[in-house]
């Protein structure tokens, strides 16, 4: 991306960092119901530690959703439980990821495959007021690949819709 690329938001201005982007969470992302979508290319890099694709945080304590480690399995943390899907990202090429949550249900779709759980505690942690793309708000745990498209929905898309959008 270029620093001049448009970053549309509903209620805030967006700030663009050298390696990750962030903007205000309030009014843009519900922690109790919603769907996140991202297209990611790992560019063949094996990650070290937690790599945040999207997150909420204040720079000191961030909550990643989704994130992954060296196993490339997509994980989501709801403040109580880490949901580890059996869905691994491809090391090269475009990966399509959707995370949808509402009530006790969470769905993670990766490249057309689905992982679901009914153990979701009902809310993603809102540890801060910023929403980050490509790394933690503090600038660590940065994705060493590419993020092409990010979509935020303030409704929970169905499992079928998550599969369709990631196929």
PDB file of C-alpha atoms in Angstrom, residues 79-145:
ATOM      1  CA  UNK A  79     -10.721 -12.687  26.569  1.00  0.00           C
ATOM      2  CA  UNK A  80     -11.287 -16.109  28.140  1.00  0.00           C
ATOM      3  CA  UNK A  81     -10.508 -18.761  25.536  1.00  0.00           C
ATOM      4  CA  UNK A  82      -8.106 -19.039  22.613  1.00  0.00           C
ATOM      5  CA  UNK A  83      -9.951 -20.682  19.729  1.00  0.00           C
ATOM      6  CA  UNK A  84      -7.405 -22.517  17.579  1.00  0.00           C
ATOM      7  CA  UNK A  85      -8.825 -23.643  14.282  1.00  0.00           C
ATOM      8  CA  UNK A  86      -7.406 -26.577  12.367  1.00  0.00           C
ATOM      9  CA  UNK A  87      -7.250 -24.226   9.383  1.00  0.00           C
ATOM     10  CA  UNK A  88      -3.712 -23.332   8.335  1.00  0.00           C
ATOM     11  CA  UNK A  89      -2.788 -20.440   6.101  1.00  0.00           C
ATOM     12  CA  UNK A  90      -0.883 -21.190   2.924  1.00  0.00           C
ATOM     13  CA  UNK A  91       2.737 -19.958   3.145  1.00  0.00           C
ATOM     14  CA  UNK A  92       2.471 -18.417  -0.327  1.00  0.00           C
ATOM     15  CA  UNK A  93      -0.377 -16.938  -2.298  1.00  0.00           C
ATOM     16  CA  UNK A  94      -3.588 -15.265  -1.185  1.00  0.00           C
ATOM     17  CA  UNK A  95      -5.385 -16.516   1.938  1.00  0.00           C
ATOM     18  CA  UNK A  96      -8.962 -15.429   2.556  1.00  0.00           C
ATOM     19  CA  UNK A  97      -9.960 -15.278   6.226  1.00  0.00           C
ATOM     20  CA  UNK A  98     -13.317 -14.494   7.842  1.00  0.00           C
ATOM     21  CA  UNK A  99     -14.121 -14.430  11.569  1.00  0.00           C
ATOM     22  CA  UNK A 100     -17.761 -14.042  12.608  1.00  0.00           C
ATOM     23  CA  UNK A 101     -19.064 -13.812  16.188  1.00  0.00           C
ATOM     24  CA  UNK A 102     -22.410 -13.419  17.943  1.00  0.00           C
ATOM     25  CA  UNK A 103     -23.784 -14.731  21.231  1.00  0.00           C
ATOM     26  CA  UNK A 104     -21.953 -17.944  22.063  1.00  0.00           C
ATOM     27  CA  UNK A 105     -21.082 -18.766  18.433  1.00  0.00           C
ATOM     28  CA  UNK A 106     -17.819 -18.015  16.685  1.00  0.00           C
ATOM     29  CA  UNK A 107     -16.934 -19.080  13.151  1.00  0.00           C
ATOM     30  CA  UNK A 108     -13.527 -18.984  11.495  1.00  0.00           C
ATOM     31  CA  UNK A 109     -13.348 -19.574   7.746  1.00  0.00           C
ATOM     32  CA  UNK A 110     -10.056 -19.907   5.866  1.00  0.00           C
ATOM     33  CA  UNK A 111      -9.913 -20.454   2.118  1.00  0.00           C
ATOM     34  CA  UNK A 112     -13.396 -22.012   2.004  1.00  0.00           C
ATOM     35  CA  UNK A 113     -13.040 -24.311   5.053  1.00  0.00           C
ATOM     36  CA  UNK A 114     -14.932 -23.661   8.312  1.00  0.00           C
ATOM     37  CA  UNK A 115     -14.176 -24.033  12.028  1.00  0.00           C
ATOM     38  CA  UNK A 116     -16.960 -23.249  14.532  1.00  0.00           C
ATOM     39  CA  UNK A 117     -17.402 -23.256  18.288  1.00  0.00           C
ATOM     40  CA  UNK A 118     -20.319 -22.588  20.612  1.00  0.00           C
ATOM     41  CA  UNK A 119     -18.039 -21.808  23.575  1.00  0.00           C
ATOM     42  CA  UNK A 120     -17.578 -18.140  22.724  1.00  0.00           C
ATOM     43  CA  UNK A 121     -18.020 -15.928  25.816  1.00  0.00           C
ATOM     44  CA  UNK A 122     -20.155 -13.411  23.905  1.00  0.00           C
ATOM     45  CA  UNK A 123     -17.707 -10.569  23.418  1.00  0.00           C
ATOM     46  CA  UNK A 124     -14.278  -9.940  22.007  1.00  0.00           C
ATOM     47  CA  UNK A 125     -12.038  -8.160  24.506  1.00  0.00           C
ATOM     48  CA  UNK A 126     -12.052  -4.403  24.075  1.00  0.00           C
ATOM     49  CA  UNK A 127      -8.694  -3.828  25.731  1.00  0.00           C
ATOM     50  CA  UNK A 128      -8.245  -0.508  24.038  1.00  0.00           C
ATOM     51  CA  UNK A 129      -9.783   1.986  21.725  1.00  0.00           C
ATOM     52  CA  UNK A 130      -7.731   1.370  18.591  1.00  0.00           C
ATOM     53  CA  UNK A 131      -8.208  -1.156  15.830  1.00  0.00           C
ATOM     54  CA  UNK A 132      -5.008  -2.316  14.146  1.00  0.00           C
ATOM     55  CA  UNK A 133      -4.398  -3.912  10.780  1.00  0.00           C
ATOM     56  CA  UNK A 134      -1.181  -5.835  10.142  1.00  0.00           C
ATOM     57  CA  UNK A 135       0.236  -5.861  13.660  1.00  0.00           C
ATOM     58  CA  UNK A 136      -0.207  -4.714  17.232  1.00  0.00           C
ATOM     59  CA  UNK A 137      -0.956  -1.057  17.885  1.00  0.00           C
ATOM     60  CA  UNK A 138       2.446  -0.888  19.632  1.00  0.00           C
ATOM     61  CA  UNK A 139       4.120  -1.811  16.330  1.00  0.00           C
ATOM     62  CA  UNK A 140       5.314  -5.309  17.335  1.00  0.00           C
ATOM     63  CA  UNK A 141       4.108  -8.703  16.068  1.00  0.00           C
ATOM     64  CA  UNK A 142       3.847  -7.250  12.583  1.00  0.00           C
ATOM     65  CA  UNK A 143       2.817  -9.344   9.598  1.00  0.00           C
ATOM     66  CA  UNK A 144       5.776  -9.775   7.236  1.00  0.00           C
ATOM     67  CA  UNK A 145       3.532 -10.318   4.238  1.00  0.00           C
TER      68      UNK A 145
END
